């Protein structure tokens, strides 16, 4: 159960939300060729924010302490990779994520209700792409909705979550291990 992040090298853009409501409702654009890391640590620090990841190096988005409630994330090619980590109780409550044509895309839900009600869309991901949603703790992915346009996105359930919906037009695809429990 290893959490992956995008390896950003050099002088990448770093944004840290340490004050309550600091980037609330802001639009945060990443087109830095070295990538971006957004670290939302404060309560509601990035609530309702819109993140746009368009860097060829990729993006890390880390949410803690109810910081990314109802945020929106848009990541599309030519951006390389994206890693989204929701690290505590309701960190990414009701978030919407749209990912299209990336090399790799990973969502990590750590802590009870970390990704409660989150909706994630993977589009134009192919057999050479790596994409996954990982639910680590009891209830961390309650009411999560996962949409994928192919069988290559994995749902990794390490603990129980209720009402998780997967729409991938294929269902369980054994050779690709689209759903992993344990």
C-alpha atoms as a PDB file:
ATOM      1  CA  UNK A   1       0.000   0.000   0.000  1.00  0.00           C
ATOM      2  CA  UNK A   2       2.490   2.581  -1.140  1.00  0.00           C
ATOM      3  CA  UNK A   3       1.382   6.125  -1.871  1.00  0.00           C
ATOM      4  CA  UNK A   4       2.822   7.498  -5.078  1.00  0.00           C
ATOM      5  CA  UNK A   5       3.657  11.090  -5.842  1.00  0.00           C
ATOM      6  CA  UNK A   6       4.861  12.717  -9.023  1.00  0.00           C
ATOM      7  CA  UNK A   7       8.645  13.163  -8.950  1.00  0.00           C
ATOM      8  CA  UNK A   8       9.090  16.877  -9.546  1.00  0.00           C
ATOM      9  CA  UNK A   9      12.643  17.996 -10.225  1.00  0.00           C
ATOM     10  CA  UNK A  10      14.176  21.457 -10.193  1.00  0.00           C
ATOM     11  CA  UNK A  11      12.380  24.700  -9.524  1.00  0.00           C
ATOM     12  CA  UNK A  12       8.758  23.616  -9.635  1.00  0.00           C
ATOM     13  CA  UNK A  13       5.885  25.801  -8.469  1.00  0.00           C
ATOM     14  CA  UNK A  14       4.835  25.165  -4.878  1.00  0.00           C
ATOM     15  CA  UNK A  15       1.729  26.551  -3.240  1.00  0.00           C
ATOM     16  CA  UNK A  16       0.931  25.922   0.430  1.00  0.00           C
ATOM     17  CA  UNK A  17      -2.397  26.859   2.032  1.00  0.00           C
ATOM     18  CA  UNK A  18      -1.807  27.336   5.739  1.00  0.00           C
ATOM     19  CA  UNK A  19      -4.518  29.907   6.493  1.00  0.00           C
ATOM     20  CA  UNK A  20      -8.220  29.139   6.650  1.00  0.00           C
ATOM     21  CA  UNK A  21      -9.968  29.965   3.334  1.00  0.00           C
ATOM     22  CA  UNK A  22      -6.618  31.040   1.815  1.00  0.00           C
ATOM     23  CA  UNK A  23      -7.344  29.842  -1.742  1.00  0.00           C
ATOM     24  CA  UNK A  24     -11.087  29.334  -1.336  1.00  0.00           C
ATOM     25  CA  UNK A  25     -12.862  29.652  -4.710  1.00  0.00           C
ATOM     26  CA  UNK A  26      -9.574  30.521  -6.489  1.00  0.00           C
ATOM     27  CA  UNK A  27      -8.524  29.172  -9.886  1.00  0.00           C
ATOM     28  CA  UNK A  28      -5.050  27.656  -9.636  1.00  0.00           C
ATOM     29  CA  UNK A  29      -3.329  27.092 -12.991  1.00  0.00           C
ATOM     30  CA  UNK A  30      -0.220  24.942 -13.364  1.00  0.00           C
ATOM     31  CA  UNK A  31       1.608  25.215 -16.670  1.00  0.00           C
ATOM     32  CA  UNK A  32       5.112  25.398 -15.184  1.00  0.00           C
ATOM     33  CA  UNK A  33       7.358  23.114 -17.263  1.00  0.00           C
ATOM     34  CA  UNK A  34       8.867  21.761 -14.002  1.00  0.00           C
ATOM     35  CA  UNK A  35       5.466  20.913 -12.494  1.00  0.00           C
ATOM     36  CA  UNK A  36       3.451  22.063  -9.492  1.00  0.00           C
ATOM     37  CA  UNK A  37       2.744  20.931  -5.980  1.00  0.00           C
ATOM     38  CA  UNK A  38      -0.319  22.205  -4.166  1.00  0.00           C
ATOM     39  CA  UNK A  39      -0.356  21.467  -0.452  1.00  0.00           C
ATOM     40  CA  UNK A  40      -3.675  22.446   1.116  1.00  0.00           C
ATOM     41  CA  UNK A  41      -3.163  22.066   4.856  1.00  0.00           C
ATOM     42  CA  UNK A  42      -5.610  24.469   6.457  1.00  0.00           C
ATOM     43  CA  UNK A  43      -9.288  24.034   7.136  1.00  0.00           C
ATOM     44  CA  UNK A  44     -11.184  25.036   3.971  1.00  0.00           C
ATOM     45  CA  UNK A  45      -7.889  26.356   2.562  1.00  0.00           C
ATOM     46  CA  UNK A  46      -8.704  25.212  -0.996  1.00  0.00           C
ATOM     47  CA  UNK A  47     -12.453  24.719  -0.669  1.00  0.00           C
ATOM     48  CA  UNK A  48     -14.283  25.229  -3.992  1.00  0.00           C
ATOM     49  CA  UNK A  49     -10.924  25.910  -5.678  1.00  0.00           C
ATOM     50  CA  UNK A  50     -10.361  24.914  -9.292  1.00  0.00           C
ATOM     51  CA  UNK A  51      -7.017  23.256 -10.013  1.00  0.00           C
ATOM     52  CA  UNK A  52      -5.805  23.083 -13.621  1.00  0.00           C
ATOM     53  CA  UNK A  53      -2.840  20.765 -14.210  1.00  0.00           C
ATOM     54  CA  UNK A  54      -1.346  21.306 -17.658  1.00  0.00           C
ATOM     55  CA  UNK A  55       2.355  20.945 -16.896  1.00  0.00           C
ATOM     56  CA  UNK A  56       4.279  18.346 -18.901  1.00  0.00           C
ATOM     57  CA  UNK A  57       6.102  17.451 -15.638  1.00  0.00           C
ATOM     58  CA  UNK A  58       2.833  16.886 -13.759  1.00  0.00           C
ATOM     59  CA  UNK A  59       1.206  17.871 -10.484  1.00  0.00           C
ATOM     60  CA  UNK A  60       0.857  16.761  -6.880  1.00  0.00           C
ATOM     61  CA  UNK A  61      -2.256  17.882  -5.030  1.00  0.00           C
ATOM     62  CA  UNK A  62      -2.278  17.108  -1.311  1.00  0.00           C
ATOM     63  CA  UNK A  63      -5.379  17.850   0.767  1.00  0.00           C
ATOM     64  CA  UNK A  64      -5.678  17.671   4.528  1.00  0.00           C
ATOM     65  CA  UNK A  65      -8.073  18.875   7.216  1.00  0.00           C
ATOM     66  CA  UNK A  66     -11.288  19.455   5.156  1.00  0.00           C
ATOM     67  CA  UNK A  67      -9.167  21.681   2.922  1.00  0.00           C
ATOM     68  CA  UNK A  68     -10.406  20.624  -0.526  1.00  0.00           C
ATOM     69  CA  UNK A  69     -14.149  20.282   0.011  1.00  0.00           C
ATOM     70  CA  UNK A  70     -16.051  20.678  -3.269  1.00  0.00           C
ATOM     71  CA  UNK A  71     -12.857  21.501  -5.180  1.00  0.00           C
ATOM     72  CA  UNK A  72     -12.540  20.740  -8.900  1.00  0.00           C
ATOM     73  CA  UNK A  73      -9.450  19.290 -10.554  1.00  0.00           C
ATOM     74  CA  UNK A  74      -8.863  19.336 -14.307  1.00  0.00           C
ATOM     75  CA  UNK A  75      -5.822  17.502 -15.670  1.00  0.00           C
ATOM     76  CA  UNK A  76      -5.286  16.812 -19.317  1.00  0.00           C
ATOM     77  CA  UNK A  77      -2.614  16.063 -21.835  1.00  0.00           C
ATOM     78  CA  UNK A  78       0.079  17.336 -22.426  1.00  0.00           C
ATOM     79  CA  UNK A  79       0.387  17.151 -18.649  1.00  0.00           C
ATOM     80  CA  UNK A  80       2.420  14.083 -17.743  1.00  0.00           C
ATOM     81  CA  UNK A  81       1.306  12.740 -14.374  1.00  0.00           C
ATOM     82  CA  UNK A  82      -0.943  13.669 -11.487  1.00  0.00           C
ATOM     83  CA  UNK A  83      -1.174  12.395  -7.908  1.00  0.00           C
ATOM     84  CA  UNK A  84      -4.014  13.496  -5.637  1.00  0.00           C
ATOM     85  CA  UNK A  85      -3.787  12.613  -1.949  1.00  0.00           C
ATOM     86  CA  UNK A  86      -6.688  13.163   0.443  1.00  0.00           C
ATOM     87  CA  UNK A  87      -5.129  12.699   3.865  1.00  0.00           C
ATOM     88  CA  UNK A  88      -7.776  13.061   6.522  1.00  0.00           C
ATOM     89  CA  UNK A  89     -11.425  13.112   7.529  1.00  0.00           C
ATOM     90  CA  UNK A  90     -13.461  14.833   4.758  1.00  0.00           C
ATOM     91  CA  UNK A  91     -10.291  16.243   3.133  1.00  0.00           C
ATOM     92  CA  UNK A  92     -11.789  15.882  -0.383  1.00  0.00           C
ATOM     93  CA  UNK A  93     -15.482  15.792   0.428  1.00  0.00           C
ATOM     94  CA  UNK A  94     -17.657  16.158  -2.688  1.00  0.00           C
ATOM     95  CA  UNK A  95     -14.654  16.860  -4.948  1.00  0.00           C
ATOM     96  CA  UNK A  96     -14.897  16.435  -8.745  1.00  0.00           C
ATOM     97  CA  UNK A  97     -11.862  15.281 -10.738  1.00  0.00           C
ATOM     98  CA  UNK A  98     -11.551  15.188 -14.544  1.00  0.00           C
ATOM     99  CA  UNK A  99      -8.474  13.475 -15.971  1.00  0.00           C
ATOM    100  CA  UNK A 100      -7.869  13.029 -19.689  1.00  0.00           C
ATOM    101  CA  UNK A 101      -4.967  11.477 -21.603  1.00  0.00           C
ATOM    102  CA  UNK A 102      -2.392  11.529 -18.803  1.00  0.00           C
ATOM    103  CA  UNK A 103       0.616   9.196 -18.508  1.00  0.00           C
ATOM    104  CA  UNK A 104      -0.367   8.342 -14.959  1.00  0.00           C
ATOM    105  CA  UNK A 105      -3.071   9.480 -12.564  1.00  0.00           C
ATOM    106  CA  UNK A 106      -3.529   8.287  -8.987  1.00  0.00           C
ATOM    107  CA  UNK A 107      -5.978   9.218  -6.246  1.00  0.00           C
ATOM    108  CA  UNK A 108      -5.191   8.171  -2.655  1.00  0.00           C
ATOM    109  CA  UNK A 109      -7.938   8.324   0.007  1.00  0.00           C
ATOM    110  CA  UNK A 110      -6.486   8.013   3.514  1.00  0.00           C
ATOM    111  CA  UNK A 111      -8.656   8.344   6.609  1.00  0.00           C
ATOM    112  CA  UNK A 112     -12.346   7.862   7.261  1.00  0.00           C
ATOM    113  CA  UNK A 113     -14.538   9.738   4.752  1.00  0.00           C
ATOM    114  CA  UNK A 114     -11.449  11.321   3.124  1.00  0.00           C
ATOM    115  CA  UNK A 115     -13.042  11.020  -0.337  1.00  0.00           C
ATOM    116  CA  UNK A 116     -16.701  10.967   0.702  1.00  0.00           C
ATOM    117  CA  UNK A 117     -18.906  11.746  -2.308  1.00  0.00           C
ATOM    118  CA  UNK A 118     -15.927  12.302  -4.619  1.00  0.00           C
ATOM    119  CA  UNK A 119     -16.543  11.879  -8.342  1.00  0.00           C
ATOM    120  CA  UNK A 120     -13.613  11.071 -10.638  1.00  0.00           C
ATOM    121  CA  UNK A 121     -13.541  10.737 -14.439  1.00  0.00           C
ATOM    122  CA  UNK A 122     -10.721   9.066 -16.350  1.00  0.00           C
ATOM    123  CA  UNK A 123     -10.948   9.675 -20.103  1.00  0.00           C
ATOM    124  CA  UNK A 124      -8.644   8.730 -22.961  1.00  0.00           C
ATOM    125  CA  UNK A 125      -6.497   6.592 -20.668  1.00  0.00           C
ATOM    126  CA  UNK A 126      -4.999   3.698 -22.602  1.00  0.00           C
ATOM    127  CA  UNK A 127      -3.169   0.460 -21.924  1.00  0.00           C
ATOM    128  CA  UNK A 128       0.112   2.379 -21.557  1.00  0.00           C
ATOM    129  CA  UNK A 129      -1.353   4.663 -18.883  1.00  0.00           C
ATOM    130  CA  UNK A 130      -1.342   3.968 -15.179  1.00  0.00           C
ATOM    131  CA  UNK A 131      -4.448   5.123 -13.316  1.00  0.00           C
ATOM    132  CA  UNK A 132      -5.917   4.122  -9.982  1.00  0.00           C
ATOM    133  CA  UNK A 133      -8.101   5.046  -7.032  1.00  0.00           C
ATOM    134  CA  UNK A 134      -6.907   3.640  -3.684  1.00  0.00           C
ATOM    135  CA  UNK A 135      -9.135   3.535  -0.597  1.00  0.00           C
ATOM    136  CA  UNK A 136      -7.039   2.789   2.484  1.00  0.00           C
ATOM    137  CA  UNK A 137      -9.301   3.090   5.532  1.00  0.00           C
ATOM    138  CA  UNK A 138     -12.824   2.146   6.582  1.00  0.00           C
ATOM    139  CA  UNK A 139     -15.236   4.547   4.915  1.00  0.00           C
ATOM    140  CA  UNK A 140     -12.510   6.485   3.110  1.00  0.00           C
ATOM    141  CA  UNK A 141     -14.376   6.176  -0.209  1.00  0.00           C
ATOM    142  CA  UNK A 142     -18.020   6.204   0.901  1.00  0.00           C
ATOM    143  CA  UNK A 143     -20.276   7.260  -2.000  1.00  0.00           C
ATOM    144  CA  UNK A 144     -17.356   7.557  -4.418  1.00  0.00           C
ATOM    145  CA  UNK A 145     -18.212   7.483  -8.136  1.00  0.00           C
ATOM    146  CA  UNK A 146     -15.532   6.317 -10.566  1.00  0.00           C
ATOM    147  CA  UNK A 147     -16.032   6.776 -14.315  1.00  0.00           C
ATOM    148  CA  UNK A 148     -13.508   5.375 -16.789  1.00  0.00           C
ATOM    149  CA  UNK A 149     -13.748   4.942 -20.539  1.00  0.00           C
ATOM    150  CA  UNK A 150     -11.704   1.729 -20.546  1.00  0.00           C
ATOM    151  CA  UNK A 151     -10.702  -1.277 -18.467  1.00  0.00           C
ATOM    152  CA  UNK A 152      -7.260   0.015 -17.444  1.00  0.00           C
ATOM    153  CA  UNK A 153      -8.168   2.094 -14.383  1.00  0.00           C
ATOM    154  CA  UNK A 154      -7.824   0.213 -11.102  1.00  0.00           C
ATOM    155  CA  UNK A 155      -9.947   0.550  -7.968  1.00  0.00           C
ATOM    156  CA  UNK A 156      -7.948  -0.647  -4.946  1.00  0.00           C
ATOM    157  CA  UNK A 157     -10.104  -1.270  -1.885  1.00  0.00           C
ATOM    158  CA  UNK A 158      -7.925  -1.956   1.150  1.00  0.00           C
ATOM    159  CA  UNK A 159     -10.832  -1.482   3.538  1.00  0.00           C
ATOM    160  CA  UNK A 160     -14.630  -1.296   3.435  1.00  0.00           C
ATOM    161  CA  UNK A 161     -16.429   1.699   1.910  1.00  0.00           C
ATOM    162  CA  UNK A 162     -20.152   1.814   1.183  1.00  0.00           C
ATOM    163  CA  UNK A 163     -21.951   2.762  -2.027  1.00  0.00           C
ATOM    164  CA  UNK A 164     -18.918   2.877  -4.306  1.00  0.00           C
ATOM    165  CA  UNK A 165     -20.001   3.022  -7.958  1.00  0.00           C
ATOM    166  CA  UNK A 166     -17.721   2.050 -10.847  1.00  0.00           C
ATOM    167  CA  UNK A 167     -18.687   2.837 -14.438  1.00  0.00           C
ATOM    168  CA  UNK A 168     -16.011   1.628 -16.817  1.00  0.00           C
ATOM    169  CA  UNK A 169     -18.073   0.023 -19.595  1.00  0.00           C
ATOM    170  CA  UNK A 170     -16.408  -3.331 -18.806  1.00  0.00           C
ATOM    171  CA  UNK A 171     -16.997  -4.238 -15.169  1.00  0.00           C
ATOM    172  CA  UNK A 172     -14.348  -6.425 -13.582  1.00  0.00           C
ATOM    173  CA  UNK A 173     -11.573  -7.153 -16.061  1.00  0.00           C
ATOM    174  CA  UNK A 174      -9.516  -9.990 -14.564  1.00  0.00           C
ATOM    175  CA  UNK A 175      -6.396  -9.687 -16.710  1.00  0.00           C
ATOM    176  CA  UNK A 176      -6.141  -5.979 -15.849  1.00  0.00           C
ATOM    177  CA  UNK A 177      -7.143  -6.404 -12.169  1.00  0.00           C
ATOM    178  CA  UNK A 178      -9.532  -3.461 -12.435  1.00  0.00           C
ATOM    179  CA  UNK A 179     -10.804  -4.061  -8.909  1.00  0.00           C
ATOM    180  CA  UNK A 180      -8.411  -5.139  -6.171  1.00  0.00           C
ATOM    181  CA  UNK A 181      -9.566  -5.977  -2.649  1.00  0.00           C
ATOM    182  CA  UNK A 182      -7.493  -6.729   0.369  1.00  0.00           C
END
